[in-house]
C-alpha positions as a printed NumPy array, in Angstrom:
array([[ 36.139,  78.88 ,  75.486],
       [ 36.729,  82.188,  77.239],
       [ 37.812,  85.081,  75.088],
       [ 40.456,  87.314,  76.611],
       [ 39.088,  90.377,  78.277],
       [ 40.553,  93.177,  76.183],
       [ 43.272,  93.871,  73.699],
       [ 44.123,  97.136,  75.386],
       [ 44.413,  95.382,  78.723],
       [ 47.133,  93.03 ,  77.483],
       [ 50.546,  94.587,  77.807],
       [ 52.262,  94.956,  74.44 ],
       [ 55.486,  93.014,  74.352],
       [ 56.678,  95.69 ,  71.982],
       [ 55.127,  99.105,  72.558],
       [ 53.621, 100.625,  69.41 ],
       [ 56.133, 103.059,  67.925],
       [ 55.339, 103.419,  64.221],
       [ 57.508, 105.748,  62.164],
       [ 56.257, 109.065,  60.852],
       [ 56.717, 107.726,  57.325],
       [ 54.451, 104.744,  58.016],
       [ 51.711, 106.861,  59.573],
       [ 51.918, 109.369,  56.728],
       [ 51.834, 106.545,  54.197],
       [ 48.663, 105.193,  55.793],
       [ 47.12 , 108.662,  55.523],
       [ 47.958, 108.679,  51.829],
       [ 46.545, 105.206,  51.236],
       [ 43.225, 106.252,  52.763],
       [ 43.211, 109.491,  50.758],
       [ 43.883, 107.999,  47.323],
       [ 41.88 , 104.804,  47.796],
       [ 38.775, 106.812,  48.619],
       [ 39.44 , 108.936,  45.555],
       [ 39.691, 105.905,  43.291],
       [ 36.573, 104.284,  44.737],
       [ 34.556, 107.487,  44.377],
       [ 34.404, 106.759,  40.647],
       [ 32.075, 103.837,  41.358],
       [ 28.725, 103.714,  43.193],
       [ 26.324, 106.476,  42.103],
       [ 28.445, 107.397,  39.094],
       [ 28.146, 103.862,  37.721],
       [ 24.366, 104.011,  38.02 ],
       [ 24.198, 107.454,  36.405],
       [ 26.599, 106.44 ,  33.6  ],
       [ 24.641, 103.293,  32.789],
       [ 21.357, 105.216,  32.879],
       [ 22.9  , 107.656,  30.392],
       [ 23.699, 104.62 ,  28.201],
       [ 19.938, 103.811,  28.284],
       [ 20.219, 100.801,  30.584],
       [ 17.009,  99.921,  32.42 ],
       [ 16.704, 100.282,  36.191],
       [ 16.477,  96.502,  36.512],
       [ 19.7  ,  95.917,  34.518],
       [ 21.546,  98.525,  36.561],
       [ 20.315,  96.874,  39.743],
       [ 21.484,  93.464,  38.565],
       [ 25.084,  94.47 ,  37.774],
       [ 25.397,  96.491,  40.984],
       [ 24.046,  93.513,  42.9  ],
       [ 26.56 ,  91.213,  41.192],
       [ 29.407,  93.453,  42.325],
       [ 28.02 ,  93.484,  45.829],
       [ 27.719,  89.704,  45.968],
       [ 31.288,  89.315,  44.707],
       [ 32.384,  91.497,  47.595],
       [ 30.459,  89.601,  50.211],
       [ 31.643,  86.194,  48.973],
       [ 35.264,  87.322,  49.318],
       [ 34.89 ,  88.794,  52.821],
       [ 35.244,  85.653,  54.928],
       [ 38.163,  84.14 ,  52.983],
       [ 39.747,  87.577,  52.81 ],
       [ 39.507,  88.025,  56.585],
       [ 40.844,  84.534,  57.274],
       [ 43.759,  85.156,  54.911],
       [ 44.61 ,  88.471,  56.595],
       [ 44.743,  86.751,  60.   ],
       [ 47.206,  84.232,  58.555],
       [ 49.52 ,  86.298,  56.322],
       [ 52.137,  88.66 ,  57.639],
       [ 52.149,  91.235,  54.814],
       [ 48.902,  93.185,  54.75 ],
       [ 50.516,  95.62 ,  52.296],
       [ 50.465,  93.018,  49.511],
       [ 46.709,  92.643,  49.929],
       [ 46.224,  96.415,  49.572],
       [ 48.428,  96.544,  46.462],
       [ 46.525,  93.663,  44.849],
       [ 43.168,  95.259,  45.604],
       [ 44.276,  98.615,  44.211],
       [ 45.304,  96.977,  40.952],
       [ 41.917,  95.287,  40.672],
       [ 40.121,  98.606,  41.237],
       [ 42.137, 100.192,  38.413],
       [ 41.42 ,  97.289,  36.052],
       [ 37.677,  97.418,  36.76 ],
       [ 37.544, 101.172,  36.163],
       [ 39.362, 100.922,  32.833],
       [ 37.073,  98.141,  31.598],
       [ 33.984, 100.249,  32.318],
       [ 35.585, 103.268,  30.632],
       [ 36.339, 101.391,  27.407],
       [ 33.318,  99.071,  27.102],
       [ 29.692,  99.449,  28.201],
       [ 28.338,  96.021,  27.193],
       [ 26.415,  94.128,  29.86 ],
       [ 28.872,  91.235,  30.132],
       [ 32.008,  93.394,  30.445],
       [ 30.486,  95.861,  32.903],
       [ 29.199,  92.876,  34.868],
       [ 32.723,  91.42 ,  34.989],
       [ 34.331,  94.761,  35.879],
       [ 31.971,  95.335,  38.81 ],
       [ 32.521,  91.775,  40.023],
       [ 36.3  ,  92.366,  39.873],
       [ 35.969,  95.636,  41.757],
       [ 33.529,  94.069,  44.207],
       [ 35.978,  91.321,  45.138],
       [ 38.351,  93.962,  46.487],
       [ 35.739,  94.746,  49.119],
       [ 36.579,  91.391,  50.664],
       [ 40.004,  92.487,  51.789],
       [ 40.907,  96.129,  51.01 ],
       [ 39.077,  97.76 ,  53.893],
       [ 39.895,  94.867,  56.212],
       [ 43.59 ,  95.12 ,  55.354],
       [ 43.704,  98.85 ,  56.067],
       [ 42.046,  98.307,  59.462],
       [ 44.508,  95.492,  60.219],
       [ 47.471,  97.682,  59.213],
       [ 46.127, 100.445,  61.454],
       [ 45.748,  98.126,  64.442],
       [ 49.172,  96.618,  63.785],
       [ 50.753, 100.082,  63.692],
       [ 49.183, 101.787,  66.717],
       [ 47.683,  99.06 ,  68.932],
       [ 44.228,  98.84 ,  70.465],
       [ 44.565, 101.75 ,  72.896],
       [ 45.036, 104.228,  70.031],
       [ 42.868, 102.345,  67.533],
       [ 39.744, 104.499,  67.902],
       [ 41.613, 107.732,  67.188],
       [ 43.497, 106.105,  64.311],
       [ 40.197, 104.975,  62.768],
       [ 38.937, 108.533,  63.081],
       [ 42.042, 109.79 ,  61.267],
       [ 41.598, 107.115,  58.583],
       [ 38.04 , 108.285,  58.038],
       [ 39.115, 111.918,  57.845],
       [ 41.668, 111.266,  55.095],
       [ 39.295, 108.927,  53.268],
       [ 36.613, 111.598,  53.347],
       [ 38.962, 114.348,  52.183],
       [ 40.073, 112.088,  49.345],
       [ 36.468, 111.337,  48.476],
       [ 35.494, 115.019,  48.506],
       [ 38.409, 116.159,  46.35 ],
       [ 38.103, 113.303,  43.872],
       [ 34.314, 113.545,  43.682],
       [ 34.463, 117.276,  43.002],
       [ 37.073, 116.733,  40.303],
       [ 35.123, 113.846,  38.767],
       [ 31.897, 115.823,  38.829],
       [ 33.492, 118.533,  36.696],
       [ 34.98 , 115.86 ,  34.421],
       [ 31.505, 114.404,  33.924],
       [ 29.986, 117.837,  33.269],
       [ 32.622, 119.105,  30.834],
       [ 33.658, 115.762,  29.289],
       [ 31.569, 112.671,  30.067],
       [ 30.731, 110.12 ,  32.732],
       [ 33.102, 107.748,  30.919],
       [ 36.109, 109.967,  31.724],
       [ 35.419, 109.513,  35.445],
       [ 36.561, 105.901,  35.328],
       [ 39.855, 106.79 ,  33.63 ],
       [ 40.518, 109.302,  36.424],
       [ 39.665, 106.635,  39.048],
       [ 42.214, 104.245,  37.56 ],
       [ 44.895, 106.973,  37.485],
       [ 44.528, 107.577,  41.239],
       [ 45.814, 104.067,  41.94 ],
       [ 49.365, 105.164,  41.047],
       [ 49.813, 107.652,  43.944],
       [ 48.035, 105.125,  46.179],
       [ 50.771, 102.571,  45.508],
       [ 53.458, 105.179,  46.186],
       [ 51.877, 105.988,  49.561],
       [ 51.619, 102.276,  50.365],
       [ 55.358, 101.923,  49.752],
       [ 56.053, 104.416,  52.574],
       [ 54.522, 102.099,  55.197],
       [ 57.401, 100.137,  56.713],
       [ 56.625,  96.405,  57.08 ],
       [ 58.594,  96.286,  60.347],
       [ 56.186,  98.832,  61.888],
       [ 53.169,  96.525,  61.442],
       [ 53.168,  94.196,  64.449],
       [ 51.805,  90.817,  63.351],
       [ 50.175,  89.995,  66.679],
       [ 48.625,  93.426,  67.193],
       [ 47.067,  93.248,  63.712],
       [ 45.026,  90.269,  64.969],
       [ 44.429,  91.801,  68.428],
       [ 47.01 ,  89.609,  70.207],
       [ 49.682,  92.212,  71.038],
       [ 51.916,  89.925,  73.113],
       [ 52.539,  87.508,  70.225],
       [ 56.077,  87.573,  68.836],
       [ 57.845,  85.981,  65.905],
       [ 57.064,  85.601,  62.196],
       [ 54.468,  82.862,  62.609],
       [ 50.745,  83.578,  62.694],
       [ 49.341,  84.333,  66.175],
       [ 47.393,  81.537,  67.91 ],
       [ 43.723,  81.686,  67.033],
       [ 40.593,  80.692,  68.915],
       [ 38.249,  78.109,  67.466],
       [ 35.778,  79.433,  64.955],
       [ 32.794,  78.421,  67.039],
       [ 33.879,  80.789,  69.806],
       [ 33.006,  83.731,  67.553],
       [ 29.472,  82.507,  66.907],
       [ 28.966,  82.264,  70.679],
       [ 29.626,  85.984,  71.064],
       [ 26.096,  87.502,  71.141],
       [ 27.262,  91.058,  70.623],
       [ 28.957,  90.15 ,  67.34 ],
       [ 25.835,  88.512,  65.911],
       [ 23.567,  91.352,  67.015],
       [ 25.929,  93.962,  65.617],
       [ 26.08 ,  92.113,  62.3  ],
       [ 22.271,  92.089,  62.181],
       [ 22.114,  95.827,  62.841],
       [ 24.638,  96.554,  60.104],
       [ 22.758,  94.253,  57.716],
       [ 19.547,  96.254,  58.086],
       [ 21.415,  99.555,  57.987],
       [ 23.11 ,  98.707,  54.686],
       [ 19.929,  97.233,  53.251],
       [ 18.423, 100.693,  53.701],
       [ 21.421, 102.861,  52.961],
       [ 23.192, 101.307,  49.965],
       [ 20.589, 102.09 ,  47.315],
       [ 19.704, 105.642,  48.291],
       [ 22.255, 107.532,  46.202],
       [ 22.098, 105.182,  43.167],
       [ 18.302, 105.537,  43.184],
       [ 18.549, 109.324,  43.386],
       [ 21.212, 109.462,  40.661],
       [ 19.11 , 107.331,  38.318],
       [ 16.088, 109.577,  38.889],
       [ 17.995, 112.702,  37.894],
       [ 19.426, 110.984,  34.807],
       [ 16.086, 109.601,  33.644],
       [ 14.45 , 113.009,  34.133],
       [ 17.235, 114.51 ,  31.969],
       [ 18.057, 117.036,  34.655],
       [ 20.476, 119.496,  33.026],
       [ 22.851, 119.536,  35.98 ],
       [ 22.405, 115.896,  36.984],
       [ 26.134, 115.147,  37.17 ],
       [ 26.773, 118.161,  39.423],
       [ 23.791, 117.323,  41.637],
       [ 25.003, 113.743,  42.099],
       [ 28.46 , 115.115,  42.853],
       [ 27.068, 117.404,  45.552],
       [ 25.053, 114.541,  47.07 ],
       [ 28.269, 112.554,  47.388],
       [ 30.492, 115.405,  48.588],
       [ 28.348, 116.84 ,  51.382],
       [ 28.45 , 113.774,  53.676],
       [ 32.165, 113.336,  52.992],
       [ 32.808, 116.858,  54.28 ],
       [ 30.862, 116.049,  57.448],
       [ 32.821, 112.825,  57.947],
       [ 36.122, 114.657,  57.47 ],
       [ 35.122, 117.131,  60.168],
       [ 33.533, 114.72 ,  62.649],
       [ 35.539, 111.479,  62.368],
       [ 38.493, 112.306,  64.68 ],
       [ 36.044, 113.702,  67.24 ],
       [ 33.964, 110.504,  67.041],
       [ 37.085, 108.395,  67.59 ],
       [ 37.918, 110.328,  70.766],
       [ 34.313, 110.299,  72.027],
       [ 34.086, 106.53 ,  71.513],
       [ 36.726, 106.063,  74.21 ],
       [ 34.944, 108.43 ,  76.611],
       [ 31.209, 107.916,  76.027],
       [ 31.345, 104.344,  74.766],
       [ 30.308, 102.918,  71.41 ],
       [ 26.526, 102.526,  71.816],
       [ 25.489, 106.215,  72.128],
       [ 27.364, 107.126,  68.958],
       [ 25.866, 104.167,  67.091],
       [ 22.371, 105.264,  68.074],
       [ 23.026, 108.732,  66.663],
       [ 24.251, 107.295,  63.374],
       [ 21.336, 104.886,  63.009],
       [ 18.733, 107.549,  63.884],
       [ 19.916, 109.789,  61.052],
       [ 19.169, 107.187,  58.353],
       [ 15.33 , 106.917,  58.463],
       [ 15.029, 110.709,  58.698],
       [ 17.152, 111.073,  55.567],
       [ 15.14 , 108.417,  53.693],
       [ 11.889, 110.242,  54.459],
       [ 13.368, 113.462,  53.086],
       [ 14.284, 111.698,  49.829],
       [ 10.742, 110.274,  49.593],
       [  9.157, 113.655,  50.234],
       [ 10.861, 115.762,  47.585],
       [ 13.076, 115.806,  44.504],
       [ 14.251, 119.36 ,  45.152],
       [ 18.052, 119.172,  44.766],
       [ 18.71 , 121.819,  47.421],
       [ 16.672, 120.034,  50.086],
       [ 18.238, 116.68 ,  49.231],
       [ 21.745, 118.108,  49.432],
       [ 20.951, 119.474,  52.906],
       [ 19.506, 116.089,  53.897],
       [ 22.83 , 114.541,  52.968],
       [ 24.289, 116.119,  56.11 ],
       [ 22.604, 113.226,  57.918],
       [ 24.448, 110.757,  55.699],
       [ 27.657, 112.328,  56.943],
       [ 26.595, 111.678,  60.539],
       [ 25.756, 108.032,  59.802],
       [ 28.942, 107.552,  57.777],
       [ 31.063, 108.965,  60.573],
       [ 29.657, 106.673,  63.221],
       [ 29.691, 103.463,  61.163],
       [ 33.055, 104.224,  59.608],
       [ 34.807, 104.787,  62.919],
       [ 32.975, 102.27 ,  65.088],
       [ 32.624,  99.116,  62.979],
       [ 36.229,  97.904,  63.165],
       [ 36.499,  99.222,  66.732],
       [ 33.495,  97.217,  67.947],
       [ 34.767,  94.102,  66.178],
       [ 38.129,  94.558,  67.936],
       [ 36.311,  94.924,  71.28 ],
       [ 34.363,  91.72 ,  70.753],
       [ 37.213,  89.564,  69.408],
       [ 39.973,  90.68 ,  71.764],
       [ 42.519,  87.932,  72.367],
       [ 41.047,  85.493,  69.819],
       [ 43.398,  86.089,  66.882],
       [ 40.245,  86.248,  64.743],
       [ 39.899,  90.016,  64.374],
       [ 40.149,  90.03 ,  60.582],
       [ 37.903,  87.002,  60.134],
       [ 35.283,  88.654,  62.352],
       [ 35.63 ,  91.815,  60.255],
       [ 35.009,  89.629,  57.232],
       [ 31.928,  88.111,  58.852],
       [ 30.411,  91.509,  59.639],
       [ 31.398,  92.712,  56.169],
       [ 29.698,  89.703,  54.574],
       [ 26.446,  90.346,  56.4  ],
       [ 26.734,  94.046,  55.547],
       [ 27.402,  93.215,  51.909],
       [ 24.331,  90.962,  51.708],
       [ 22.228,  93.865,  52.926],
       [ 23.809,  96.301,  50.459],
       [ 23.411,  93.896,  47.528],
       [ 19.765,  93.206,  48.294],
       [ 19.204,  96.93 ,  48.727],
       [ 20.056,  97.897,  45.154],
       [ 17.938,  95.14 ,  43.61 ],
       [ 14.897,  95.445,  45.872],
       [ 14.806,  99.236,  45.802],
       [ 15.208,  99.194,  42.019],
       [ 12.281,  96.801,  41.665],
       [ 10.061,  98.796,  44.039],
       [ 10.929, 102.112,  42.393],
       [ 10.516, 100.646,  38.909],
       [  7.027,  99.312,  39.664],
       [  5.619, 101.708,  42.272],
       [  7.617, 104.894,  41.789],
       [ 10.623, 106.529,  43.429],
       [  8.663, 107.771,  46.486],
       [  7.605, 104.204,  47.319],
       [ 11.209, 103.079,  46.946],
       [ 12.415, 105.609,  49.514],
       [  9.537, 104.869,  51.906],
       [ 10.547, 101.205,  51.863],
       [ 14.093, 102.262,  52.656],
       [ 12.839, 104.337,  55.61 ],
       [ 10.957, 101.329,  57.029],
       [ 14.047,  99.116,  56.914],
       [ 16.156, 101.884,  58.483],
       [ 13.689, 102.17 ,  61.36 ],
       [ 13.886,  98.403,  61.934],
       [ 17.682,  98.687,  62.158],
       [ 17.385, 101.426,  64.773],
       [ 14.926,  99.423,  66.876],
       [ 17.162,  96.336,  66.822],
       [ 20.161,  98.392,  67.908],
       [ 18.226, 100.122,  70.683],
       [ 16.733,  96.952,  72.134],
       [ 19.519,  94.354,  71.863],
       [ 22.968,  95.778,  71.106],
       [ 25.216,  95.844,  74.229],
       [ 27.916,  98.373,  75.009],
       [ 31.291,  96.938,  73.965],
       [ 33.671,  99.48 ,  75.475],
       [ 36.183,  97.488,  77.588],
       [ 35.352,  99.411,  80.757],
       [ 31.624,  98.677,  80.436],
       [ 31.452,  95.053,  79.419],
       [ 32.221,  91.682,  80.962],
       [ 33.881,  88.653,  79.439],
       [ 32.311,  87.187,  76.309],
       [ 31.903,  83.46 ,  76.054]])
């Protein structure tokens, strides 16, 4: 079947006019959610290394959390296309993040940490998707790119502030205290979520069918129409390789500092996390505006090029200063992927009513890459050394760049034709 040309080209039956309270609430949700999630990732790896876990065991539990996330992506996306209240999904996910953080803080046994990371990983199947759907439902496709840039800015500011705070907590108290702080940040998140008015979130717009009215779910295209969209499959493949390279870089670096008993390991890991977040906070709104002027592909190429260069820097040296500078490139990659992923999916699924399911599909493929990344890099580093681990990452990152360069089409509405 033919997929409608473009969400922005379909006249909204009701013009987007979200309230200031709703837009401010969405800012707050992005801010506090990023803060809560900053307690996971590299800090989990460093905390478990401090508890004398092996690299293989750390890789296994991180992989389990990643697989839980990817298994929930497709059902989560399908559910978001069908349900009217995206706010309930965000509230549920926030509660699960808090529960996972508290479990890790209180117990460090393999089975309980495994369960906590699986619980937290499941939220990846719908939290990010729900926030993108709320954003699209509030502002519509024409303003979606700039809204995604603003989302990324507040998420990055939240990540920077929370990471800095948690780094000092780890240094002066313990890594364990980080997870208590992460759980506490869920409370202001829920307050911000309550400011978003349900009536401001247009049901049809949230699935990229802006002319749909009424409380029922918008009409949806057949599932097979999505798999016949070449750009969607190619983009998913690019993101798969990107995440397969990117996801394990900071955990691998954090473990190395912990195992070497680096005196300032917690502060170094904190700096490695904070630097790219600062870059994203600065660049994200600009990237959102440029995506509407230059198109999506040039910005994607910039983001993908930064990754292999950064991996080579991590393979070359363990000097904390050089690695912190190299993390500027992570900020560039994070900006481009963070702003463009949902935007490209919206471009490719315009008029299908399958926006959230397609987000879930891309997220699933991305999650597979991220989950494999932590296990494979841990095995390579454990057997051949950290430098070999980062060189393997650089090779995968280069493959992602070549795939993007050779096959990924431009998806900006003004530069593409109908997708079958």
